[in-house]
Coordinates of C-alpha atoms in Angstrom, one line a residue:
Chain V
X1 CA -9.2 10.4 0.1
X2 CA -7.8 10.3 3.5
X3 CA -5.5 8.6 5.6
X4 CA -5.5 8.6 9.5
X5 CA -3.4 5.6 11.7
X6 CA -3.7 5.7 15.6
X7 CA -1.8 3.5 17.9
X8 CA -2.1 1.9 21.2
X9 CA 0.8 1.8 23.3
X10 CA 1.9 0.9 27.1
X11 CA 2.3 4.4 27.2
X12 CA -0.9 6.2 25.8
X13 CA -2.0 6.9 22.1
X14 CA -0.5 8.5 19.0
X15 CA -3.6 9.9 16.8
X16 CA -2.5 10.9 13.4
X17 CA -4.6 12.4 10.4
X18 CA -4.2 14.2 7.0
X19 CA -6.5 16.9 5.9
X20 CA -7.3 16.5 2.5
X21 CA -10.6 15.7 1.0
X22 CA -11.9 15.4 -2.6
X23 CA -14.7 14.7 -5.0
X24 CA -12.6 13.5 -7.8
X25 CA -9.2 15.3 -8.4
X26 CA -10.7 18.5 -10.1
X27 CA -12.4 19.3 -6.3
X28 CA -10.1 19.3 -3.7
X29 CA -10.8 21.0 -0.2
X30 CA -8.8 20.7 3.6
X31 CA -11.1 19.5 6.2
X32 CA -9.8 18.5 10.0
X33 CA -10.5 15.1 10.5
X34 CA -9.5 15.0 14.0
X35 CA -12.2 15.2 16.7
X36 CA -11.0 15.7 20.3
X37 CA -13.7 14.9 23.4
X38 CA -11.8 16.1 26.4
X39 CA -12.9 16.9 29.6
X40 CA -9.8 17.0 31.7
X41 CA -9.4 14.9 34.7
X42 CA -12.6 12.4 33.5
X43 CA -11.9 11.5 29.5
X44 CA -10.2 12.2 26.6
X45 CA -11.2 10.8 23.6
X46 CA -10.1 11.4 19.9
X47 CA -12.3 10.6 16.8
X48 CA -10.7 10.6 13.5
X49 CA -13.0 9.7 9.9
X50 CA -13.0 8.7 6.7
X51 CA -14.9 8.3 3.8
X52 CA -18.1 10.2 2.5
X53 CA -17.5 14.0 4.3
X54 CA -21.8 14.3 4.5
X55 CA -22.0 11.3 6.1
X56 CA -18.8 11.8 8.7
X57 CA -19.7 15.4 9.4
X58 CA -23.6 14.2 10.2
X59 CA -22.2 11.5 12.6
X60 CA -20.0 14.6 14.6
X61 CA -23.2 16.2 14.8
X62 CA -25.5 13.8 16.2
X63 CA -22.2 13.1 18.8
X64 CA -22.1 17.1 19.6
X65 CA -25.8 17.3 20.0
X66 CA -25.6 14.1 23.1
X67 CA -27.0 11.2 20.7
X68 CA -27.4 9.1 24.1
X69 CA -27.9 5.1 24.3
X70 CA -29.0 3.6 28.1
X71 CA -28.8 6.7 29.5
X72 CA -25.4 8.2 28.5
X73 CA -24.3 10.2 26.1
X74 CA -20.5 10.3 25.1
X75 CA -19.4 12.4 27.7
X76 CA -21.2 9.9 30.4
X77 CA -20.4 6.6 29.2
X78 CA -18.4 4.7 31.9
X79 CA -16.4 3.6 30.0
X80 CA -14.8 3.3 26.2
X81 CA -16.5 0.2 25.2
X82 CA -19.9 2.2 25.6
X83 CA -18.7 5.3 24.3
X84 CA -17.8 3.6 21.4
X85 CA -21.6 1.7 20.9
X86 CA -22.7 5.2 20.9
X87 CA -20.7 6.7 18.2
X88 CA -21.5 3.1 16.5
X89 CA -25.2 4.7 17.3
X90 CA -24.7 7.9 15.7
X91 CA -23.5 6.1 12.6
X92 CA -26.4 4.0 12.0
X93 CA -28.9 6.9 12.7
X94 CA -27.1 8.6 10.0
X95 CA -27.5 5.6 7.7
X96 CA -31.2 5.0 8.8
X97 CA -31.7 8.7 7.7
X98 CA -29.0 9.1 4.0
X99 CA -28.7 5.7 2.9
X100 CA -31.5 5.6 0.6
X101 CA -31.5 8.9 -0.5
X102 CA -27.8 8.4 -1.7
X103 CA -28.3 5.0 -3.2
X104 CA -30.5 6.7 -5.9
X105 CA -27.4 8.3 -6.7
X106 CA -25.5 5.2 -6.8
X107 CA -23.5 6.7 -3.7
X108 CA -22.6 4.3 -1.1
X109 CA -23.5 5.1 2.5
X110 CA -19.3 4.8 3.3
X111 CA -17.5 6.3 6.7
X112 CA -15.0 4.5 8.7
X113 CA -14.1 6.0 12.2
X114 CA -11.3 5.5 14.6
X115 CA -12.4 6.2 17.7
X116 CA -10.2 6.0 20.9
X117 CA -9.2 7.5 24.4
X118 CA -9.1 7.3 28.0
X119 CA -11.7 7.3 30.6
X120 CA -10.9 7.5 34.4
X121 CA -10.9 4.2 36.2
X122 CA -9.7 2.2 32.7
X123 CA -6.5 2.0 30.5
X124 CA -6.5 3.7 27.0
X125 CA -8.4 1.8 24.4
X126 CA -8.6 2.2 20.5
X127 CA -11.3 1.3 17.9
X128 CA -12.3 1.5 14.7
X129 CA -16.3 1.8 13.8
X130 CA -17.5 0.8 10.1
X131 CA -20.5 1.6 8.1
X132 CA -22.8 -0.8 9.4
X133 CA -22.0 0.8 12.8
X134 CA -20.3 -2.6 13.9
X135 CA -16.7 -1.9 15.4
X136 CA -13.6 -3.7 16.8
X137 CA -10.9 -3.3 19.2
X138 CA -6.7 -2.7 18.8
X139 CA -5.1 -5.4 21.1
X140 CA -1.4 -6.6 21.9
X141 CA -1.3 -8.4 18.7
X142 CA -2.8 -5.7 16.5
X143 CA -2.0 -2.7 18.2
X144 CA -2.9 0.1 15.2
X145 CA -5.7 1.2 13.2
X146 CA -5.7 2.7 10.1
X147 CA -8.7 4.7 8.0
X148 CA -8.6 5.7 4.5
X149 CA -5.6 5.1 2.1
X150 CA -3.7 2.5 4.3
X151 CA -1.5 0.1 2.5
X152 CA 1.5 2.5 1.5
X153 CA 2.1 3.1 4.5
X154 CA 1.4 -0.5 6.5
X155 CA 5.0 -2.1 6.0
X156 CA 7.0 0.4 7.8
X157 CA 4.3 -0.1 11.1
X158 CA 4.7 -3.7 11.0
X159 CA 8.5 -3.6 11.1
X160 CA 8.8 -1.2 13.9
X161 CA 5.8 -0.6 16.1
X162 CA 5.1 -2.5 18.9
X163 CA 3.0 -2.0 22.5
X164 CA 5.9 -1.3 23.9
X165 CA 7.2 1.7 21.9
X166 CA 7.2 4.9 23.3
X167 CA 4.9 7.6 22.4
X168 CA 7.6 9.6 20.6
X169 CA 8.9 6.3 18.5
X170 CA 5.4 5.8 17.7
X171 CA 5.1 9.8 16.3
X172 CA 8.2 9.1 14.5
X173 CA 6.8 5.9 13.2
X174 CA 3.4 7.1 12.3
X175 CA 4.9 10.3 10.1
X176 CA 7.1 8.0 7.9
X177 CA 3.7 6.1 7.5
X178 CA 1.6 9.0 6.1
X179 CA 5.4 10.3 4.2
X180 CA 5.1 6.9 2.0
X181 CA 1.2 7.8 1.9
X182 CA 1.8 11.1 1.2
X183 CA 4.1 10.3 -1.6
X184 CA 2.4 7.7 -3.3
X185 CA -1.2 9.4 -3.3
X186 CA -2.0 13.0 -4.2
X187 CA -5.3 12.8 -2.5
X188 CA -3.9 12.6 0.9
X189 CA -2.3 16.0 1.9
X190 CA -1.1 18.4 4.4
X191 CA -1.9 19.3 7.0
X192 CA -1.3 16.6 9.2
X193 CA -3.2 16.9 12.6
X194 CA -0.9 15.1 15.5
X195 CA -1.8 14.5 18.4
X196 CA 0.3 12.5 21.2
X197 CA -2.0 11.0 24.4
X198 CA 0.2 10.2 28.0
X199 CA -1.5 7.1 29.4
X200 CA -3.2 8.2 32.9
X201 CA -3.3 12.0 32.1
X202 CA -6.8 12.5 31.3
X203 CA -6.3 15.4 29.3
X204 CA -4.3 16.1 25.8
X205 CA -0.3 15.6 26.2
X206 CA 0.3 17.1 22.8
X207 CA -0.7 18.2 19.7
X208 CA 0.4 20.1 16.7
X209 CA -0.5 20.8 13.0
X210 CA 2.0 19.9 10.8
X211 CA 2.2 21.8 7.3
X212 CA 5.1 21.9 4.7
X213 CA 7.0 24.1 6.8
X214 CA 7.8 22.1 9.8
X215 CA 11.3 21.5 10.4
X216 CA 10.9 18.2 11.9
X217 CA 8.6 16.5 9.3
X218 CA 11.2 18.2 6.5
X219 CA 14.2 16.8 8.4
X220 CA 12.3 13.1 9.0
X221 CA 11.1 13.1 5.4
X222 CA 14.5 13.7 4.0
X223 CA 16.2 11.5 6.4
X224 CA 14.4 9.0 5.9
X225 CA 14.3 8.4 2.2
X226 CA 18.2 9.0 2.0
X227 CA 19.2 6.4 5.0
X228 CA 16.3 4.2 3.4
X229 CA 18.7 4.3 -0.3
X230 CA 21.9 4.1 1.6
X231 CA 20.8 0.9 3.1
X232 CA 19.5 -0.1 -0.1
X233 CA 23.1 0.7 -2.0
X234 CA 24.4 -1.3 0.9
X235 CA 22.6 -4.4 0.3
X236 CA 24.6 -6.8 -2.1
X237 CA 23.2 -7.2 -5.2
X238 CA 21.9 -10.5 -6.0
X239 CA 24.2 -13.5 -6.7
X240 CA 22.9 -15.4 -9.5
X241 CA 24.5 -18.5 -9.5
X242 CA 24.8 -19.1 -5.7
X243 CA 20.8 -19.1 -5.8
X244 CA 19.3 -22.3 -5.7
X245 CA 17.0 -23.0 -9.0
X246 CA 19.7 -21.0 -10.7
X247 CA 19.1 -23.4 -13.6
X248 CA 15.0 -23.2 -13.4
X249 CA 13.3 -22.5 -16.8
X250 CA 10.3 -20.1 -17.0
X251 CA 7.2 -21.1 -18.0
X252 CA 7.6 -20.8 -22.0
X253 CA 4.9 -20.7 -24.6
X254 CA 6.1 -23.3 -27.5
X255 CA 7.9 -22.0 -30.4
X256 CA 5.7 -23.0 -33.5
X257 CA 7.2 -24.4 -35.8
X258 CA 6.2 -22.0 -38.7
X259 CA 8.4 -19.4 -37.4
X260 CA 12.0 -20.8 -37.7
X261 CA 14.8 -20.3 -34.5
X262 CA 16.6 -17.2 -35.5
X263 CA 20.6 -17.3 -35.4
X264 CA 21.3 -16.0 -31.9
X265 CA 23.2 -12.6 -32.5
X266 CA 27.0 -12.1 -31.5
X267 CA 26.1 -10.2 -28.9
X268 CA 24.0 -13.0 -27.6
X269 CA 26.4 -15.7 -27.6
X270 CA 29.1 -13.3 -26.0
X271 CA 26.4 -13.0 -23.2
X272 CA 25.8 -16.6 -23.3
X273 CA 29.3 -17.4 -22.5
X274 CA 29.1 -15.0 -19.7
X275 CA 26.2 -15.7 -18.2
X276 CA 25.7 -19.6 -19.5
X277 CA 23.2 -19.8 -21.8
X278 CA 19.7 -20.2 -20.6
X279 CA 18.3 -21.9 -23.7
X280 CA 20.0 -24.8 -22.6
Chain M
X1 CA -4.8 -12.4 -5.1
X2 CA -1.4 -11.4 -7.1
X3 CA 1.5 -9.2 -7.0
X4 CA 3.7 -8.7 -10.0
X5 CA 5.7 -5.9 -11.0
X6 CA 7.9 -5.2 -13.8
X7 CA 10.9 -2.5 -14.3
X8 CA 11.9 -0.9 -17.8
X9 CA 15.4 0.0 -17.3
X10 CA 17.9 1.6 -20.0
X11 CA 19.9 -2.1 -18.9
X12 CA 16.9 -3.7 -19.9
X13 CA 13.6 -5.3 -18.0
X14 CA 13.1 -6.4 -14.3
X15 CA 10.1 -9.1 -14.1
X16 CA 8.9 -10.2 -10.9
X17 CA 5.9 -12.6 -9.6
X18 CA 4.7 -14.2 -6.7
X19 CA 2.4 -17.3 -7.5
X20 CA -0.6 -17.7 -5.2
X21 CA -4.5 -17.4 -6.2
X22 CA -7.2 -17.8 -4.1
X23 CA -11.0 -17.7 -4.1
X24 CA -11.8 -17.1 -0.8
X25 CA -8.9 -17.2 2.1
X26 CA -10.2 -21.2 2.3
X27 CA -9.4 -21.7 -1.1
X28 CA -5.5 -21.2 -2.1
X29 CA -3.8 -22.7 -5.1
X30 CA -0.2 -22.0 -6.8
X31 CA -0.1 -20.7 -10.0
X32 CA 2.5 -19.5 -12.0
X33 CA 1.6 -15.8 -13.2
X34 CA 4.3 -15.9 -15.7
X35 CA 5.2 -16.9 -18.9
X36 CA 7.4 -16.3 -21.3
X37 CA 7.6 -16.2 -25.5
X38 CA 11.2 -16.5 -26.6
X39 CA 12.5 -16.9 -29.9
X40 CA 16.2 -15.9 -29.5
X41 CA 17.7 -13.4 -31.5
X42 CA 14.5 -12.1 -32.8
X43 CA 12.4 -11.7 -29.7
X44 CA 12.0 -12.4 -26.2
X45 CA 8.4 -10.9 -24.4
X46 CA 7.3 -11.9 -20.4
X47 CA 4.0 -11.7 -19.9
X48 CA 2.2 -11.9 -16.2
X49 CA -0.8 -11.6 -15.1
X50 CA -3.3 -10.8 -12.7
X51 CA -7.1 -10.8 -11.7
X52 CA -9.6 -13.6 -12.4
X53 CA -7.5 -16.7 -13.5
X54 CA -10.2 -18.3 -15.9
X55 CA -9.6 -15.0 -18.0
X56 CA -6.2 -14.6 -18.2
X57 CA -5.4 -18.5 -19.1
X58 CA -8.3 -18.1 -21.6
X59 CA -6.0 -15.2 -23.0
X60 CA -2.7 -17.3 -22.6
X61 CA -4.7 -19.9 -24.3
X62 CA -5.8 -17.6 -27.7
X63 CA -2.0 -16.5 -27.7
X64 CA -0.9 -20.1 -27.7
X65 CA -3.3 -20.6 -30.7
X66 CA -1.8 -17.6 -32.2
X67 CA -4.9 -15.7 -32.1
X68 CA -3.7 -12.5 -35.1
X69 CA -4.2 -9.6 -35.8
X70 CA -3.6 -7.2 -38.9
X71 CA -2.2 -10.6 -40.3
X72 CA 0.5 -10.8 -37.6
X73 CA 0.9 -13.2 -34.6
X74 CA 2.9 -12.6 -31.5
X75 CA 5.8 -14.5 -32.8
X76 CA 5.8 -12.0 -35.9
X77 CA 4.8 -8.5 -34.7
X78 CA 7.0 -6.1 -36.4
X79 CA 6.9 -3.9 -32.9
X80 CA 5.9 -4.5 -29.6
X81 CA 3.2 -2.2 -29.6
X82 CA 1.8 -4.5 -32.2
X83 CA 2.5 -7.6 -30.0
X84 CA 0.8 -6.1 -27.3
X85 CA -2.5 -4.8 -29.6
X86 CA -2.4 -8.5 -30.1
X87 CA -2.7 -9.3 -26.4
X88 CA -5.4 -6.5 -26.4
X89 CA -7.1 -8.3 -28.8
X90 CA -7.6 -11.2 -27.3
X91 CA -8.6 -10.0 -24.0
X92 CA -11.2 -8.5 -25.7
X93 CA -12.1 -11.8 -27.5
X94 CA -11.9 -13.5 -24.1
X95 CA -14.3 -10.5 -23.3
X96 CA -17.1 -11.4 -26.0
X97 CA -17.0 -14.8 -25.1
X98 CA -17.5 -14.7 -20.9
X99 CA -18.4 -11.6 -19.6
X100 CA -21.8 -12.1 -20.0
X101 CA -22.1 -15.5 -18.5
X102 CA -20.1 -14.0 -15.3
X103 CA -22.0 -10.8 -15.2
X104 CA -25.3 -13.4 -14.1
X105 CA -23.0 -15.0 -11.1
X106 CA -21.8 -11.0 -10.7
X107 CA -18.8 -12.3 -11.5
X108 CA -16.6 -8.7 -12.6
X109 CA -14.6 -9.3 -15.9
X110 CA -11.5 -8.3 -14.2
X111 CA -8.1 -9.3 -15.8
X112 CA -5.0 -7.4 -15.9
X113 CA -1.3 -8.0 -17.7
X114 CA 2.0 -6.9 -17.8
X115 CA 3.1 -7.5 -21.4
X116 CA 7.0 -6.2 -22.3
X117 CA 10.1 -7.2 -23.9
X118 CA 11.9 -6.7 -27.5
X119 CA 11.7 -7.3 -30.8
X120 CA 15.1 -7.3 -32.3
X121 CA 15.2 -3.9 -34.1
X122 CA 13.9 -1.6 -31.6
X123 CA 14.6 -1.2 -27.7
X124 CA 12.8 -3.1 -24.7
X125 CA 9.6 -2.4 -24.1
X126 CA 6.7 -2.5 -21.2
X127 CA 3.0 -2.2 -21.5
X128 CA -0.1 -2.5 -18.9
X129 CA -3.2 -4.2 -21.0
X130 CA -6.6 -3.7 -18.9
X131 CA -9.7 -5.6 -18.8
X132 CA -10.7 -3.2 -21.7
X133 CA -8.0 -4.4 -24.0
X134 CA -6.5 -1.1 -23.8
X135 CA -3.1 -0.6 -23.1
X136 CA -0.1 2.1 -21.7
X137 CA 3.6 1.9 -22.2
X138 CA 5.9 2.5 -19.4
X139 CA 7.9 5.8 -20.4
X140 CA 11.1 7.3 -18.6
X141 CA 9.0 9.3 -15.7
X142 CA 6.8 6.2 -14.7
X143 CA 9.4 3.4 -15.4
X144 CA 7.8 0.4 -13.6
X145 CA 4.3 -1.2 -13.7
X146 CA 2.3 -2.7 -11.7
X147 CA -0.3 -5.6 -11.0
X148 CA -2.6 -7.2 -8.1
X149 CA -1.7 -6.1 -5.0
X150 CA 0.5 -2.9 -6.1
X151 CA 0.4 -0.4 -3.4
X152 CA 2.0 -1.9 -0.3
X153 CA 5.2 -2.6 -2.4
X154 CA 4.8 0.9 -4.2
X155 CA 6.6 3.3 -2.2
X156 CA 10.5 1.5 -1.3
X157 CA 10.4 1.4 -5.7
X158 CA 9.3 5.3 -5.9
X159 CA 12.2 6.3 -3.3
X160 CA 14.9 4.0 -5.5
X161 CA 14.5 3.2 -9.1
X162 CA 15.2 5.1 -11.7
X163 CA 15.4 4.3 -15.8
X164 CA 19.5 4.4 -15.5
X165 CA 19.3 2.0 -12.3
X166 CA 21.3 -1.3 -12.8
X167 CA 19.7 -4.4 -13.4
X168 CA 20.6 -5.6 -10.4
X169 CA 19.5 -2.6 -8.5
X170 CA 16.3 -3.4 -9.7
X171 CA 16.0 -6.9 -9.5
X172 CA 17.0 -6.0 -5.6
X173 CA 14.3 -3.3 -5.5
X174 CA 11.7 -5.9 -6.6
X175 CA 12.5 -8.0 -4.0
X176 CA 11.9 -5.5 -1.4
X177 CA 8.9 -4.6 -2.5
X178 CA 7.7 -8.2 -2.8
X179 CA 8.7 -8.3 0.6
X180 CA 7.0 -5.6 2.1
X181 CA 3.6 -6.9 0.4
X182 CA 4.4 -10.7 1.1
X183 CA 4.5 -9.2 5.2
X184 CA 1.4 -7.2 4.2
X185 CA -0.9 -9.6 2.3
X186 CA -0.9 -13.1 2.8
X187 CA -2.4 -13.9 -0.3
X188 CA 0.1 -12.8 -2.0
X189 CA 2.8 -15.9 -1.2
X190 CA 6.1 -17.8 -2.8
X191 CA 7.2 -19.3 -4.7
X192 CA 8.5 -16.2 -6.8
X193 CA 9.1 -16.1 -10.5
X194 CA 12.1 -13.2 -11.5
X195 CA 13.2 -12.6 -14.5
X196 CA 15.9 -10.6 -15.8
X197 CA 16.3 -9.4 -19.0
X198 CA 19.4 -7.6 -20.7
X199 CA 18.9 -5.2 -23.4
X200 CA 19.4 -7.1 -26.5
X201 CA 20.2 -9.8 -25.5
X202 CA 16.7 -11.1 -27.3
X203 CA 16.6 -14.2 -24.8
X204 CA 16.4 -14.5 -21.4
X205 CA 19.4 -13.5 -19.8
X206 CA 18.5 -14.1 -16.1
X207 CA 15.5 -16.6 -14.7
X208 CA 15.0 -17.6 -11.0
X209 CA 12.4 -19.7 -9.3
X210 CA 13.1 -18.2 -5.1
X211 CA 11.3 -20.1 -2.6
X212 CA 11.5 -20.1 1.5
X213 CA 14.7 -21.7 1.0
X214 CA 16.6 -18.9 -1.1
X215 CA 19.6 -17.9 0.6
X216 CA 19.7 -14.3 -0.9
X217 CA 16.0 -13.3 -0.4
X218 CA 16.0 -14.5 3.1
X219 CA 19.4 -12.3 3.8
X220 CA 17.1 -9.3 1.6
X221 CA 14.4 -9.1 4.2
X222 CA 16.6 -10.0 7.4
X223 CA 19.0 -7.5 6.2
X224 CA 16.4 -4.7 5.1
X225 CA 14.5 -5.2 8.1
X226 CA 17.2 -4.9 10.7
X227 CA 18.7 -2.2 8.8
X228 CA 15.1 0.1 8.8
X229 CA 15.2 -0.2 12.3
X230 CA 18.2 0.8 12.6
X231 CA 17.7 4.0 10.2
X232 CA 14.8 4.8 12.6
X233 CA 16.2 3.9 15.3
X234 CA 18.6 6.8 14.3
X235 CA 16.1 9.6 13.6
X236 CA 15.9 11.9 16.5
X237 CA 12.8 11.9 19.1
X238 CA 9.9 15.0 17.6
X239 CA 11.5 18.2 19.4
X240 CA 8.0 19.4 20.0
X241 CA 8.5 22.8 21.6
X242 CA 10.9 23.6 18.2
X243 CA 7.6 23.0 16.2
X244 CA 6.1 25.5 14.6
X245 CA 2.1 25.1 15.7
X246 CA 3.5 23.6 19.4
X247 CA 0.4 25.7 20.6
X248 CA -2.0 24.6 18.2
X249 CA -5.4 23.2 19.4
X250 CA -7.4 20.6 18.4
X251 CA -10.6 20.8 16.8
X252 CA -12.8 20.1 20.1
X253 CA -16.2 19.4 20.5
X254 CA -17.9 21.6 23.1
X255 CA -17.8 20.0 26.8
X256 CA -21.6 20.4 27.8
X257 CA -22.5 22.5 30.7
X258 CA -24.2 20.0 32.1
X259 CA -21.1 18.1 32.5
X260 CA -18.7 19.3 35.4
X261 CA -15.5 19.7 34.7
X262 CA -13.8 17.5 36.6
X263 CA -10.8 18.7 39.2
X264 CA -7.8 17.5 36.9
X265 CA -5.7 14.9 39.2
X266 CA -2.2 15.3 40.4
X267 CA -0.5 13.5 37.7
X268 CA -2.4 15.9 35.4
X269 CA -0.5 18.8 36.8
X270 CA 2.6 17.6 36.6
X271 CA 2.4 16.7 32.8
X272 CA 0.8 20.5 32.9
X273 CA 4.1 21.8 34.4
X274 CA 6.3 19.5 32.1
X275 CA 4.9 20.3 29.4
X276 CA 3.1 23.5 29.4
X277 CA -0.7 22.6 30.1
X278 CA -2.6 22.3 26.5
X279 CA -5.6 23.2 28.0
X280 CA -5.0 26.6 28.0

């Protein structure tokens, strides 16, 4: 499995990726699945993938060896929009060439790509490319992408990203995502490739690989999951009888009448008292 | 689509639902996902489920008609690993009977349930049944289960419940991670069906129908949300030079020759000079 989110902020791009990969969980490798394109001062362009490794690892190739479209190759396309097509390109050649040689093995012909940069003369722009080579666009309203294993770690983005974060809010933001991935699905690991893009500069801002002995990731895990139950404790728990539909009944299956009502316990009635009895 | 989740707790059970279905995103309904079999002071079992709603009120049904096994119903299972063989059963009965009608629409046999409770005479209990019939039991290291749309709502319970958590902890926890799936997948939708259950009690001790209107779950997600922004809020910025791996590279493809490098522009430098210039 895999799990890679990018963002697109006001102030450049956050590209995050795990390295893990596996062919059921007795085969287990690390593989980078972050791509950079740079050619400073013109474009910089990350590509991140998931899914089948054959398939994503075909696509890079046709990419490295200039699979063109018009005229341009990736390194020449004016602008993201027809990088992208071309990438989208590579992916179907790919499929015109694998897809029926896996479907005899009942493998599906499966990569997902998030593709995104800069290129001079136009803002930063993100996308994600599927299968069918098809691919669409991060806006305002929608302004991450996510690959691979994505729902643990969706809620936190929705809560706290926005266009307007800053490129170190959106790090922060994006390494809680892959902690909850990481947490809740062995087949995501570390490493984690980061990479941080400055809007305007045209060439990588930063970048680091982050394994288990980074001091920040420890220190961001840990905080995190200990301010997250300290909130929780803080929360009041829930008050029964102030809740409207404090008196609804659930959904009960009749009683036949073959098995007689059994005299409620003490125990019970003491909690009835308590509580009110919900039989009645 | 469905989320429901249940807690096993030495305090007793946690049972949450939320009550939409749909075929198709143009076709929504309200459904209640739970149901309960009470017979107080000798036992009180919730049962909720999920996937393909002809199948599961088909089982409902064959447990209303007190479908048997080994000579037992559900209302006289010695144990609630026999009550819940019984529910196995007639999955499997609902099984024989459709699957091959829906196989020629490709119509999956896909049903699953969250069957637990107690049976006065032994302690609460909480099983998974699959489409199979087949069944697991919720144990001390793995104290909740879940159905439908699990994994957004998966990690907030991982970080906070444990088997000697409060019912009241958990009943909050569930919450939260209805939450974070209601903001995640919108068909997954109110009105909400919780249940609490206190050990040996054998009847329900707690029920609660929570729709928009519910004081306390709207001061949950207000309260949770504000207060996760403020925890991140609070984490420091990523001290990048601290990291171990600050001079890491990406994995680049090769610029071309044919490709000029292009003279990187002013701003360009001065990120170089800020922050050390990656390129080298």
């Amino acid at each position: 499995m895999t799990y890679c989110v990018a963002m697109r902020l006001d102030a450049g791009l956050v590209f995050l990726a795990d390295s893990r990969t596996n062919a059921g969980v007795d085969q287990i490798g690390t593989f980078r699945k972050m791509n950079v394109f740079e050619n400073p001062g013109d474009r910089t362009m990350v590509l991140m993938t998931a899914g089948n490794l054959s398939i994503s690892q075909s696509v890079l190739q046709l990419l490295h060896d200039h699979v063109g479209l018009n005229g341009f190759t990736i390194w020449t396309a004016p602008n993201m929009y027809e990088a992208t097509r071309i990438v989208g390109e590579a992916v179907r050649a790919i499929h015109q060439r694998e897809a029926q040689a896996l479907a005899q093995f009942n493998i599906e012909f499966n990569v997902s790509i998030i593709f995104g940069g800069q290129i001079r003369g136009e803002a930063c722009r993100l996308f994600q490319v599927y299968s069918a080579g098809n691919f669409i666009e991060a806006r305002d309203e929608n302004t991450y992408l996510q690959i691979g294993e994505a729902k643990y770690g969706k809620p936190i983005i929705d809560r706290v990203v926005t266009p307007r974060s800053s490129l170190d809010d959106a790090v922060k933001c994006a390494l809680i995502s892959m902690d909850s991935t990481l947490r809740s699905n062995i087949s995501v690991g570390l490493p984690l490739d980061l990479l941080a893009y400055q809007a305007d500069s045209l060439a990588v801002t930063r970048f680091v690989t982050i394994d288990e002995k980074n001091a920040y990731f420890q220190m961001l895990r840990g905080t995190w999951g200990e301010q997250l139950r300290r909130v929780f404790e803080g929360i009041d728990a829930p008050q029964w009888q102030a809740m409207p539909g404090a008196d609804d009944q659930p959904v009960r299956m009749p009683l036949p009448e073959a098995v007689a009502p059994v005299a409620a316990p003490p125990m019970l009635q003491s909690l009835a008292q308590q509580h009110g009895d919900p039989r009645q």
